[in-house]
Amino acid sequence: MLRNEPSIDFPWWKVRLRAAGRGGGYSPWRGLFESVLRVVYRGDWPARLWSFVPGAHEVVVARYCLDLPAGTGRPLRVAFVSDLHAGPTTPEPVLRAGFEAVRAANPDVLLLGGDYVFLDAEPQRLALIEDLVSSVACPTKLAVLGNHDLWACDPAIANALARGGARVLVNESIRLPEPWSDVAVIGLDDPGTGICDSAGAAAQLDGQPFRIVLCHSPDGLLHLSGERFDVFLAGHTHGGQVAAPWGPVVLPHGALCRQFSAGPATLNGGWICVSRGLGGVEVPVRTFAPPDIVVLELSRKNQLE
Ligand SMILES: [Fe+2]
């Protein structure tokens, strides 16, 4: 925890036209819009109202099986959770249900894809994030930050994640502990509002490990600049959040958000999965884009004796 906790208690009646964190791309219009929502959604009543809708708390568990390089040791189970958006447009029971599903999966590694709050990083939202992350017992928890975190108060959010046992990766690479030391997680900064440096992150790696790239947005693929990846995990799109039966109608800003709006895909020999996330932004509604978590079962291709 940082010695000086950043200021996070922004009064609900004030207008804030600038980002409180280090994120770019926060226009005065965005600030005005969020300032209006801060007043209109005071008390988080939209999330509570949405809680009464049948099925609103149901979380889809998307399971996939992938191959690791040949070797020994048991399979690696990874749980990936994104876009919690603690705040007025996300019912807390949805977040509780999502993390209950994570605990039920009993992962070896928990990966977190960013956007932990909507609007402000208020103390009770940070306490909820800390509580949810710490409720997962696995020893390795790694996180990246999203655009809403960089607009809210990224140091305070990073502190809450750290208190929950998660290490925040900002253009950093880390090898997993044995028996998966040939697997690396590369955590990238948000490509839309931060500074995404995949070459710098990959340069920290020795050898040629199996690479899991963790980035808030699918647009991180545009910043790989030739870097090889085996698995790429992102959120940000919410699957359109308020989608039509035939797919997303409106998607967040990002060049690749429509091409990789949700679910698995492949690109340049790598496997991609975009989560719809758990929470919502701007309106407390999801249609045809239910909340999800992702569970990956990575097994050795050829088990060595
Ligand atoms: Fe999001």
PDB file of C-alpha atoms and ligand atoms in Angstrom:
ATOM      1  CA  MET A   1       0.000   0.000   0.000  1.00  0.00           C
ATOM      2  CA  LEU A   2       1.293   3.483  -0.814  1.00  0.00           C
ATOM      3  CA  ARG A   3       2.185   5.658   2.138  1.00  0.00           C
ATOM      4  CA  ASN A   4       0.092   8.529   0.759  1.00  0.00           C
ATOM      5  CA  GLU A   5      -3.321   7.247  -0.325  1.00  0.00           C
ATOM      6  CA  PRO A   6      -4.387   9.417  -3.269  1.00  0.00           C
ATOM      7  CA  SER A   7      -7.470  11.563  -2.923  1.00  0.00           C
ATOM      8  CA  ILE A   8     -10.455   9.496  -4.036  1.00  0.00           C
ATOM      9  CA  ASP A   9     -13.494  11.002  -2.357  1.00  0.00           C
ATOM     10  CA  PHE A  10     -14.780  13.294  -5.102  1.00  0.00           C
ATOM     11  CA  PRO A  11     -17.956  15.138  -4.007  1.00  0.00           C
ATOM     12  CA  TRP A  12     -21.038  14.058  -5.941  1.00  0.00           C
ATOM     13  CA  TRP A  13     -22.265  17.589  -6.510  1.00  0.00           C
ATOM     14  CA  LYS A  14     -19.111  18.908  -8.173  1.00  0.00           C
ATOM     15  CA  VAL A  15     -18.392  19.039 -11.897  1.00  0.00           C
ATOM     16  CA  ARG A  16     -15.129  17.410 -12.918  1.00  0.00           C
ATOM     17  CA  LEU A  17     -14.044  18.076 -16.476  1.00  0.00           C
ATOM     18  CA  ARG A  18     -10.625  16.421 -16.258  1.00  0.00           C
ATOM     19  CA  ALA A  19      -9.560  12.869 -15.546  1.00  0.00           C
ATOM     20  CA  ALA A  20      -8.527  12.305 -11.935  1.00  0.00           C
ATOM     21  CA  GLY A  21      -6.017   9.670 -13.026  1.00  0.00           C
ATOM     22  CA  ARG A  22      -3.271   9.613 -15.629  1.00  0.00           C
ATOM     23  CA  GLY A  23      -5.522   8.524 -18.520  1.00  0.00           C
ATOM     24  CA  GLY A  24      -5.715  10.506 -21.736  1.00  0.00           C
ATOM     25  CA  GLY A  25      -8.710  10.932 -24.002  1.00  0.00           C
ATOM     26  CA  TYR A  26     -10.974  12.317 -21.268  1.00  0.00           C
ATOM     27  CA  SER A  27     -12.702  15.228 -22.974  1.00  0.00           C
ATOM     28  CA  PRO A  28     -14.573  18.013 -21.166  1.00  0.00           C
ATOM     29  CA  TRP A  29     -17.753  16.548 -22.707  1.00  0.00           C
ATOM     30  CA  ARG A  30     -16.964  13.199 -21.132  1.00  0.00           C
ATOM     31  CA  GLY A  31     -16.359  14.996 -17.842  1.00  0.00           C
ATOM     32  CA  LEU A  32     -19.670  16.846 -18.095  1.00  0.00           C
ATOM     33  CA  PHE A  33     -21.507  13.610 -18.956  1.00  0.00           C
ATOM     34  CA  GLU A  34     -20.000  11.775 -15.991  1.00  0.00           C
ATOM     35  CA  SER A  35     -20.702  14.736 -13.712  1.00  0.00           C
ATOM     36  CA  VAL A  36     -24.384  14.565 -14.669  1.00  0.00           C
ATOM     37  CA  LEU A  37     -24.459  10.791 -14.099  1.00  0.00           C
ATOM     38  CA  ARG A  38     -22.770  11.254 -10.724  1.00  0.00           C
ATOM     39  CA  VAL A  39     -25.748  13.390  -9.640  1.00  0.00           C
ATOM     40  CA  VAL A  40     -28.531  11.438 -11.356  1.00  0.00           C
ATOM     41  CA  TYR A  41     -27.227   8.037 -10.186  1.00  0.00           C
ATOM     42  CA  ARG A  42     -26.501   9.176  -6.623  1.00  0.00           C
ATOM     43  CA  GLY A  43     -27.061   6.343  -4.166  1.00  0.00           C
ATOM     44  CA  ASP A  44     -26.450   3.710  -6.870  1.00  0.00           C
ATOM     45  CA  TRP A  45     -30.221   3.240  -7.325  1.00  0.00           C
ATOM     46  CA  PRO A  46     -29.957   2.098 -11.007  1.00  0.00           C
ATOM     47  CA  ALA A  47     -27.918  -0.965 -10.037  1.00  0.00           C
ATOM     48  CA  ARG A  48     -30.395  -1.882  -7.313  1.00  0.00           C
ATOM     49  CA  LEU A  49     -33.302  -1.461  -9.718  1.00  0.00           C
ATOM     50  CA  TRP A  50     -31.604  -3.677 -12.326  1.00  0.00           C
ATOM     51  CA  SER A  51     -31.113  -6.274  -9.586  1.00  0.00           C
ATOM     52  CA  PHE A  52     -34.852  -6.975  -9.631  1.00  0.00           C
ATOM     53  CA  VAL A  53     -34.798  -8.084 -13.280  1.00  0.00           C
ATOM     54  CA  PRO A  54     -34.952 -11.904 -13.481  1.00  0.00           C
ATOM     55  CA  GLY A  55     -31.616 -13.349 -14.571  1.00  0.00           C
ATOM     56  CA  ALA A  56     -29.731 -10.095 -14.021  1.00  0.00           C
ATOM     57  CA  HIS A  57     -27.312 -11.836 -11.649  1.00  0.00           C
ATOM     58  CA  GLU A  58     -26.554 -14.820 -13.865  1.00  0.00           C
ATOM     59  CA  VAL A  59     -22.964 -15.063 -15.018  1.00  0.00           C
ATOM     60  CA  VAL A  60     -21.856 -17.219 -17.945  1.00  0.00           C
ATOM     61  CA  VAL A  61     -18.706 -19.296 -17.395  1.00  0.00           C
ATOM     62  CA  ALA A  62     -16.928 -19.615 -20.763  1.00  0.00           C
ATOM     63  CA  ARG A  63     -14.532 -22.595 -20.652  1.00  0.00           C
ATOM     64  CA  TYR A  64     -11.806 -23.307 -23.180  1.00  0.00           C
ATOM     65  CA  CYS A  65      -9.054 -25.943 -23.432  1.00  0.00           C
ATOM     66  CA  LEU A  66      -5.685 -25.017 -24.939  1.00  0.00           C
ATOM     67  CA  ASP A  67      -2.302 -26.706 -25.394  1.00  0.00           C
ATOM     68  CA  LEU A  68       0.867 -25.761 -23.559  1.00  0.00           C
ATOM     69  CA  PRO A  69       4.312 -26.748 -24.898  1.00  0.00           C
ATOM     70  CA  ALA A  70       5.434 -30.299 -24.166  1.00  0.00           C
ATOM     71  CA  GLY A  71       6.653 -30.825 -20.641  1.00  0.00           C
ATOM     72  CA  THR A  72       5.800 -32.219 -17.272  1.00  0.00           C
ATOM     73  CA  GLY A  73       3.452 -31.127 -14.571  1.00  0.00           C
ATOM     74  CA  ARG A  74      -0.229 -30.768 -14.112  1.00  0.00           C
ATOM     75  CA  PRO A  75      -2.409 -28.585 -16.330  1.00  0.00           C
ATOM     76  CA  LEU A  76      -2.623 -24.865 -15.673  1.00  0.00           C
ATOM     77  CA  ARG A  77      -6.041 -23.430 -14.924  1.00  0.00           C
ATOM     78  CA  VAL A  78      -6.481 -19.701 -15.495  1.00  0.00           C
ATOM     79  CA  ALA A  79      -9.521 -17.641 -14.574  1.00  0.00           C
ATOM     80  CA  PHE A  80      -9.970 -14.335 -16.379  1.00  0.00           C
ATOM     81  CA  VAL A  81     -12.321 -11.637 -15.082  1.00  0.00           C
ATOM     82  CA  SER A  82     -12.751  -8.187 -16.587  1.00  0.00           C
ATOM     83  CA  ASP A  83     -14.784  -4.967 -16.385  1.00  0.00           C
ATOM     84  CA  LEU A  84     -16.121  -5.150 -12.842  1.00  0.00           C
ATOM     85  CA  HIS A  85     -17.251  -1.516 -12.990  1.00  0.00           C
ATOM     86  CA  ALA A  86     -18.148  -1.263  -9.330  1.00  0.00           C
ATOM     87  CA  GLY A  87     -20.520   1.676  -9.158  1.00  0.00           C
ATOM     88  CA  PRO A  88     -24.058   2.805  -9.924  1.00  0.00           C
ATOM     89  CA  THR A  89     -24.602   0.677 -13.027  1.00  0.00           C
ATOM     90  CA  THR A  90     -23.424  -2.706 -11.708  1.00  0.00           C
ATOM     91  CA  PRO A  91     -25.437  -4.718  -9.168  1.00  0.00           C
ATOM     92  CA  GLU A  92     -23.110  -5.976  -6.460  1.00  0.00           C
ATOM     93  CA  PRO A  93     -24.705  -9.479  -6.616  1.00  0.00           C
ATOM     94  CA  VAL A  94     -23.430  -9.812 -10.213  1.00  0.00           C
ATOM     95  CA  LEU A  95     -19.880  -9.224  -9.012  1.00  0.00           C
ATOM     96  CA  ARG A  96     -20.404 -11.621  -6.100  1.00  0.00           C
ATOM     97  CA  ALA A  97     -21.768 -14.273  -8.498  1.00  0.00           C
ATOM     98  CA  GLY A  98     -18.856 -13.803 -10.878  1.00  0.00           C
ATOM     99  CA  PHE A  99     -16.278 -14.285  -8.171  1.00  0.00           C
ATOM    100  CA  GLU A 100     -18.184 -17.231  -6.730  1.00  0.00           C
ATOM    101  CA  ALA A 101     -17.819 -18.839 -10.160  1.00  0.00           C
ATOM    102  CA  VAL A 102     -14.102 -18.031 -10.119  1.00  0.00           C
ATOM    103  CA  ARG A 103     -13.665 -19.687  -6.725  1.00  0.00           C
ATOM    104  CA  ALA A 104     -15.641 -22.702  -7.916  1.00  0.00           C
ATOM    105  CA  ALA A 105     -13.231 -23.054 -10.862  1.00  0.00           C
ATOM    106  CA  ASN A 106     -10.337 -23.295  -8.373  1.00  0.00           C
ATOM    107  CA  PRO A 107      -7.813 -21.534 -10.653  1.00  0.00           C
ATOM    108  CA  ASP A 108      -4.029 -21.620 -10.340  1.00  0.00           C
ATOM    109  CA  VAL A 109      -3.830 -18.093 -11.710  1.00  0.00           C
ATOM    110  CA  LEU A 110      -6.334 -15.229 -11.606  1.00  0.00           C
ATOM    111  CA  LEU A 111      -6.037 -12.618 -14.346  1.00  0.00           C
ATOM    112  CA  LEU A 112      -7.935  -9.321 -14.115  1.00  0.00           C
ATOM    113  CA  GLY A 113      -8.615  -7.276 -17.244  1.00  0.00           C
ATOM    114  CA  GLY A 114      -9.224  -3.753 -15.955  1.00  0.00           C
ATOM    115  CA  ASP A 115     -12.094  -1.277 -15.547  1.00  0.00           C
ATOM    116  CA  TYR A 116     -12.709  -1.964 -11.878  1.00  0.00           C
ATOM    117  CA  VAL A 117     -14.942   1.087 -11.325  1.00  0.00           C
ATOM    118  CA  PHE A 118     -17.376   3.329 -13.130  1.00  0.00           C
ATOM    119  CA  LEU A 119     -17.211   7.079 -12.396  1.00  0.00           C
ATOM    120  CA  ASP A 120     -15.180   7.479  -9.207  1.00  0.00           C
ATOM    121  CA  ALA A 121     -12.875   5.259  -7.189  1.00  0.00           C
ATOM    122  CA  GLU A 122     -14.919   5.769  -4.035  1.00  0.00           C
ATOM    123  CA  PRO A 123     -13.752   4.050  -0.845  1.00  0.00           C
ATOM    124  CA  GLN A 124     -16.665   1.594  -0.709  1.00  0.00           C
ATOM    125  CA  ARG A 125     -16.045   0.552  -4.329  1.00  0.00           C
ATOM    126  CA  LEU A 126     -12.368   0.026  -3.606  1.00  0.00           C
ATOM    127  CA  ALA A 127     -13.250  -2.011  -0.517  1.00  0.00           C
ATOM    128  CA  LEU A 128     -15.543  -4.175  -2.649  1.00  0.00           C
ATOM    129  CA  ILE A 129     -12.789  -4.751  -5.240  1.00  0.00           C
ATOM    130  CA  GLU A 130     -10.329  -5.672  -2.502  1.00  0.00           C
ATOM    131  CA  ASP A 131     -12.854  -8.038  -0.929  1.00  0.00           C
ATOM    132  CA  LEU A 132     -13.662  -9.770  -4.242  1.00  0.00           C
ATOM    133  CA  VAL A 133     -10.044 -10.208  -5.302  1.00  0.00           C
ATOM    134  CA  SER A 134      -8.908 -11.397  -1.895  1.00  0.00           C
ATOM    135  CA  SER A 135     -11.747 -13.953  -1.842  1.00  0.00           C
ATOM    136  CA  VAL A 136      -9.922 -15.976  -4.523  1.00  0.00           C
ATOM    137  CA  ALA A 137      -7.361 -18.214  -2.823  1.00  0.00           C
ATOM    138  CA  CYS A 138      -4.932 -18.805  -5.695  1.00  0.00           C
ATOM    139  CA  PRO A 139      -1.334 -17.677  -5.120  1.00  0.00           C
ATOM    140  CA  THR A 140      -0.862 -15.828  -8.424  1.00  0.00           C
ATOM    141  CA  LYS A 141      -3.128 -12.896  -9.216  1.00  0.00           C
ATOM    142  CA  LEU A 142      -2.152 -10.468 -11.976  1.00  0.00           C
ATOM    143  CA  ALA A 143      -4.018  -7.392 -13.192  1.00  0.00           C
ATOM    144  CA  VAL A 144      -3.966  -4.675 -15.824  1.00  0.00           C
ATOM    145  CA  LEU A 145      -5.768  -1.341 -15.744  1.00  0.00           C
ATOM    146  CA  GLY A 146      -8.489  -0.085 -18.086  1.00  0.00           C
ATOM    147  CA  ASN A 147      -9.589   3.280 -19.413  1.00  0.00           C
ATOM    148  CA  HIS A 148     -12.048   3.913 -16.566  1.00  0.00           C
ATOM    149  CA  ASP A 149      -9.320   3.185 -14.012  1.00  0.00           C
ATOM    150  CA  LEU A 150      -6.952   5.628 -15.673  1.00  0.00           C
ATOM    151  CA  TRP A 151      -9.734   8.235 -15.735  1.00  0.00           C
ATOM    152  CA  ALA A 152     -10.805   7.637 -12.129  1.00  0.00           C
ATOM    153  CA  CYS A 153      -7.805   7.264  -9.824  1.00  0.00           C
ATOM    154  CA  ASP A 154      -5.448   4.516 -10.979  1.00  0.00           C
ATOM    155  CA  PRO A 155      -3.065   4.642  -7.955  1.00  0.00           C
ATOM    156  CA  ALA A 156      -5.964   4.100  -5.538  1.00  0.00           C
ATOM    157  CA  ILE A 157      -7.310   1.239  -7.663  1.00  0.00           C
ATOM    158  CA  ALA A 158      -3.857  -0.336  -7.912  1.00  0.00           C
ATOM    159  CA  ASN A 159      -3.604  -0.114  -4.116  1.00  0.00           C
ATOM    160  CA  ALA A 160      -6.962  -1.859  -3.682  1.00  0.00           C
ATOM    161  CA  LEU A 161      -5.879  -4.629  -6.063  1.00  0.00           C
ATOM    162  CA  ALA A 162      -2.604  -4.996  -4.182  1.00  0.00           C
ATOM    163  CA  ARG A 163      -4.465  -5.306  -0.885  1.00  0.00           C
ATOM    164  CA  GLY A 164      -6.486  -8.086  -2.529  1.00  0.00           C
ATOM    165  CA  GLY A 165      -3.258  -9.860  -3.439  1.00  0.00           C
ATOM    166  CA  ALA A 166      -3.041  -8.901  -7.116  1.00  0.00           C
ATOM    167  CA  ARG A 167       0.035  -7.455  -8.788  1.00  0.00           C
ATOM    168  CA  VAL A 168      -0.699  -4.747 -11.347  1.00  0.00           C
ATOM    169  CA  LEU A 169       1.328  -5.063 -14.549  1.00  0.00           C
ATOM    170  CA  VAL A 170       1.922  -1.880 -16.539  1.00  0.00           C
ATOM    171  CA  ASN A 171       3.958  -2.950 -19.569  1.00  0.00           C
ATOM    172  CA  GLU A 172       5.553  -5.678 -17.488  1.00  0.00           C
ATOM    173  CA  SER A 173       6.194  -9.374 -17.974  1.00  0.00           C
ATOM    174  CA  ILE A 174       6.286 -12.064 -15.345  1.00  0.00           C
ATOM    175  CA  ARG A 175       6.973 -15.785 -15.490  1.00  0.00           C
ATOM    176  CA  LEU A 176       4.567 -18.026 -13.634  1.00  0.00           C
ATOM    177  CA  PRO A 177       5.879 -20.129 -10.749  1.00  0.00           C
ATOM    178  CA  GLU A 178       6.762 -23.812 -11.178  1.00  0.00           C
ATOM    179  CA  PRO A 179       5.629 -26.042 -12.761  1.00  0.00           C
ATOM    180  CA  TRP A 180       4.629 -23.412 -15.317  1.00  0.00           C
ATOM    181  CA  SER A 181       7.825 -21.351 -15.451  1.00  0.00           C
ATOM    182  CA  ASP A 182       7.819 -21.724 -19.240  1.00  0.00           C
ATOM    183  CA  VAL A 183       4.639 -19.606 -19.281  1.00  0.00           C
ATOM    184  CA  ALA A 184       4.822 -15.796 -19.087  1.00  0.00           C
ATOM    185  CA  VAL A 185       2.111 -13.207 -18.598  1.00  0.00           C
ATOM    186  CA  ILE A 186       2.689  -9.900 -20.391  1.00  0.00           C
ATOM    187  CA  GLY A 187       0.530  -7.152 -18.916  1.00  0.00           C
ATOM    188  CA  LEU A 188       0.038  -4.121 -21.161  1.00  0.00           C
ATOM    189  CA  ASP A 189      -1.140  -0.636 -20.316  1.00  0.00           C
ATOM    190  CA  ASP A 190      -4.481   0.439 -21.773  1.00  0.00           C
ATOM    191  CA  PRO A 191      -3.921   1.186 -25.471  1.00  0.00           C
ATOM    192  CA  GLY A 192      -6.622   3.853 -25.680  1.00  0.00           C
ATOM    193  CA  THR A 193      -5.859   6.032 -22.664  1.00  0.00           C
ATOM    194  CA  GLY A 194      -2.454   4.887 -21.389  1.00  0.00           C
ATOM    195  CA  ILE A 195       0.925   4.157 -22.941  1.00  0.00           C
ATOM    196  CA  CYS A 196       1.010   0.650 -24.349  1.00  0.00           C
ATOM    197  CA  ASP A 197       4.588  -0.633 -24.743  1.00  0.00           C
ATOM    198  CA  SER A 198       4.581  -4.288 -25.745  1.00  0.00           C
ATOM    199  CA  ALA A 199       8.203  -4.245 -26.954  1.00  0.00           C
ATOM    200  CA  GLY A 200       9.382  -2.945 -23.578  1.00  0.00           C
ATOM    201  CA  ALA A 201       7.290  -5.528 -21.751  1.00  0.00           C
ATOM    202  CA  ALA A 202       8.485  -8.414 -23.936  1.00  0.00           C
ATOM    203  CA  ALA A 203      12.127  -7.304 -23.611  1.00  0.00           C
ATOM    204  CA  GLN A 204      11.955  -8.295 -19.933  1.00  0.00           C
ATOM    205  CA  LEU A 205      11.562 -11.942 -20.951  1.00  0.00           C
ATOM    206  CA  ASP A 206      14.446 -14.399 -21.300  1.00  0.00           C
ATOM    207  CA  GLY A 207      14.075 -17.249 -23.779  1.00  0.00           C
ATOM    208  CA  GLN A 208      10.885 -18.119 -25.577  1.00  0.00           C
ATOM    209  CA  PRO A 209       8.162 -18.783 -23.023  1.00  0.00           C
ATOM    210  CA  PHE A 210       4.547 -19.452 -23.855  1.00  0.00           C
ATOM    211  CA  ARG A 211       3.113 -15.945 -23.902  1.00  0.00           C
ATOM    212  CA  ILE A 212      -0.207 -14.898 -22.396  1.00  0.00           C
ATOM    213  CA  VAL A 213      -0.822 -11.229 -23.186  1.00  0.00           C
ATOM    214  CA  LEU A 214      -3.220  -9.443 -20.844  1.00  0.00           C
ATOM    215  CA  CYS A 215      -4.591  -6.105 -22.037  1.00  0.00           C
ATOM    216  CA  HIS A 216      -7.784  -4.214 -21.267  1.00  0.00           C
ATOM    217  CA  SER A 217      -8.804  -3.666 -24.875  1.00  0.00           C
ATOM    218  CA  PRO A 218      -8.600  -5.749 -28.066  1.00  0.00           C
ATOM    219  CA  ASP A 219      -6.776  -2.735 -29.517  1.00  0.00           C
ATOM    220  CA  GLY A 220      -3.726  -3.993 -27.663  1.00  0.00           C
ATOM    221  CA  LEU A 221      -3.314  -6.300 -30.669  1.00  0.00           C
ATOM    222  CA  LEU A 222      -2.456  -3.210 -32.735  1.00  0.00           C
ATOM    223  CA  HIS A 223       0.378  -2.396 -30.336  1.00  0.00           C
ATOM    224  CA  LEU A 224       2.087  -5.783 -30.413  1.00  0.00           C
ATOM    225  CA  SER A 225       4.357  -4.556 -33.234  1.00  0.00           C
ATOM    226  CA  GLY A 226       5.337  -8.032 -34.341  1.00  0.00           C
ATOM    227  CA  GLU A 227       5.641  -9.497 -30.847  1.00  0.00           C
ATOM    228  CA  ARG A 228       4.550 -13.138 -30.834  1.00  0.00           C
ATOM    229  CA  PHE A 229       1.659 -14.102 -28.604  1.00  0.00           C
ATOM    230  CA  ASP A 230       0.092 -17.465 -27.827  1.00  0.00           C
ATOM    231  CA  VAL A 231      -2.951 -16.225 -25.908  1.00  0.00           C
ATOM    232  CA  PHE A 232      -4.367 -12.697 -25.850  1.00  0.00           C
ATOM    233  CA  LEU A 233      -6.999 -11.845 -23.233  1.00  0.00           C
ATOM    234  CA  ALA A 234      -9.004  -8.615 -23.207  1.00  0.00           C
ATOM    235  CA  GLY A 235     -12.286  -7.091 -22.069  1.00  0.00           C
ATOM    236  CA  HIS A 236     -13.519  -3.520 -22.661  1.00  0.00           C
ATOM    237  CA  THR A 237     -16.226  -4.290 -25.234  1.00  0.00           C
ATOM    238  CA  HIS A 238     -18.879  -5.660 -22.827  1.00  0.00           C
ATOM    239  CA  GLY A 239     -20.017  -7.603 -25.918  1.00  0.00           C
ATOM    240  CA  GLY A 240     -21.921  -4.445 -26.791  1.00  0.00           C
ATOM    241  CA  GLN A 241     -23.650  -4.467 -23.340  1.00  0.00           C
ATOM    242  CA  VAL A 242     -27.018  -3.423 -24.823  1.00  0.00           C
ATOM    243  CA  ALA A 243     -26.841  -5.696 -27.838  1.00  0.00           C
ATOM    244  CA  ALA A 244     -29.349  -6.969 -30.387  1.00  0.00           C
ATOM    245  CA  PRO A 245     -30.101 -10.669 -31.036  1.00  0.00           C
ATOM    246  CA  TRP A 246     -27.789 -10.536 -34.066  1.00  0.00           C
ATOM    247  CA  GLY A 247     -24.912  -8.942 -32.155  1.00  0.00           C
ATOM    248  CA  PRO A 248     -23.560  -5.692 -30.742  1.00  0.00           C
ATOM    249  CA  VAL A 249     -25.093  -2.415 -31.860  1.00  0.00           C
ATOM    250  CA  VAL A 250     -22.970   0.106 -29.999  1.00  0.00           C
ATOM    251  CA  LEU A 251     -19.409  -0.664 -28.949  1.00  0.00           C
ATOM    252  CA  PRO A 252     -16.864   1.379 -27.021  1.00  0.00           C
ATOM    253  CA  HIS A 253     -14.165   3.315 -28.804  1.00  0.00           C
ATOM    254  CA  GLY A 254     -11.492   1.104 -30.329  1.00  0.00           C
ATOM    255  CA  ALA A 255     -10.475   0.094 -33.840  1.00  0.00           C
ATOM    256  CA  LEU A 256     -10.738  -3.646 -33.151  1.00  0.00           C
ATOM    257  CA  CYS A 257     -13.747  -3.648 -30.823  1.00  0.00           C
ATOM    258  CA  ARG A 258     -16.158  -4.712 -33.541  1.00  0.00           C
ATOM    259  CA  GLN A 259     -13.885  -7.388 -35.043  1.00  0.00           C
ATOM    260  CA  PHE A 260     -13.212  -8.858 -31.587  1.00  0.00           C
ATOM    261  CA  SER A 261     -16.393  -7.906 -29.746  1.00  0.00           C
ATOM    262  CA  ALA A 262     -16.657 -11.051 -27.590  1.00  0.00           C
ATOM    263  CA  GLY A 263     -15.558 -14.672 -27.414  1.00  0.00           C
ATOM    264  CA  PRO A 264     -12.691 -16.578 -29.011  1.00  0.00           C
ATOM    265  CA  ALA A 265     -10.867 -15.860 -32.269  1.00  0.00           C
ATOM    266  CA  THR A 266      -7.476 -16.482 -33.834  1.00  0.00           C
ATOM    267  CA  LEU A 267      -4.957 -14.094 -35.373  1.00  0.00           C
ATOM    268  CA  ASN A 268      -1.425 -14.680 -36.661  1.00  0.00           C
ATOM    269  CA  GLY A 269      -1.272 -18.097 -35.007  1.00  0.00           C
ATOM    270  CA  GLY A 270      -2.328 -16.740 -31.607  1.00  0.00           C
ATOM    271  CA  TRP A 271      -5.554 -17.434 -29.736  1.00  0.00           C
ATOM    272  CA  ILE A 272      -7.662 -14.455 -28.632  1.00  0.00           C
ATOM    273  CA  CYS A 273     -10.498 -14.301 -26.137  1.00  0.00           C
ATOM    274  CA  VAL A 274     -12.518 -11.186 -25.339  1.00  0.00           C
ATOM    275  CA  SER A 275     -14.662 -11.268 -22.212  1.00  0.00           C
ATOM    276  CA  ARG A 276     -17.946  -9.393 -21.961  1.00  0.00           C
ATOM    277  CA  GLY A 277     -16.966  -8.610 -18.372  1.00  0.00           C
ATOM    278  CA  LEU A 278     -19.184  -8.517 -15.324  1.00  0.00           C
ATOM    279  CA  GLY A 279     -20.310  -4.927 -14.904  1.00  0.00           C
ATOM    280  CA  GLY A 280     -21.903  -2.202 -16.962  1.00  0.00           C
ATOM    281  CA  VAL A 281     -21.290   1.447 -17.731  1.00  0.00           C
ATOM    282  CA  GLU A 282     -23.554   4.407 -18.375  1.00  0.00           C
ATOM    283  CA  VAL A 283     -26.790   2.388 -18.136  1.00  0.00           C
ATOM    284  CA  PRO A 284     -27.495  -0.473 -15.683  1.00  0.00           C
ATOM    285  CA  VAL A 285     -28.771  -2.725 -18.452  1.00  0.00           C
ATOM    286  CA  ARG A 286     -27.481  -5.678 -20.456  1.00  0.00           C
ATOM    287  CA  THR A 287     -29.325  -7.298 -23.329  1.00  0.00           C
ATOM    288  CA  PHE A 288     -28.058 -10.248 -25.395  1.00  0.00           C
ATOM    289  CA  ALA A 289     -24.630  -9.720 -23.827  1.00  0.00           C
ATOM    290  CA  PRO A 290     -24.723 -11.481 -20.447  1.00  0.00           C
ATOM    291  CA  PRO A 291     -21.907 -11.040 -17.944  1.00  0.00           C
ATOM    292  CA  ASP A 292     -19.196 -13.658 -18.203  1.00  0.00           C
ATOM    293  CA  ILE A 293     -15.943 -14.949 -16.799  1.00  0.00           C
ATOM    294  CA  VAL A 294     -13.438 -17.047 -18.765  1.00  0.00           C
ATOM    295  CA  VAL A 295     -11.788 -20.244 -17.523  1.00  0.00           C
ATOM    296  CA  LEU A 296      -8.845 -21.652 -19.491  1.00  0.00           C
ATOM    297  CA  GLU A 297      -7.551 -25.188 -19.034  1.00  0.00           C
ATOM    298  CA  LEU A 298      -4.023 -25.318 -20.450  1.00  0.00           C
ATOM    299  CA  SER A 299      -2.604 -28.837 -20.742  1.00  0.00           C
ATOM    300  CA  ARG A 300       0.780 -30.103 -21.924  1.00  0.00           C
ATOM    301  CA  LYS A 301       0.599 -31.049 -25.586  1.00  0.00           C
ATOM    302  CA  ASN A 302       2.746 -34.135 -25.079  1.00  0.00           C
ATOM    303  CA  GLN A 303       3.184 -35.136 -21.484  1.00  0.00           C
ATOM    304  CA  LEU A 304       6.888 -35.966 -20.910  1.00  0.00           C
ATOM    305  CA  GLU A 305       7.887 -38.658 -18.481  1.00  0.00           C
TER     306      GLU A 305
HETATM  307 FE    FE B   1     -15.487  -1.560 -19.380  1.00  0.00          FE
END
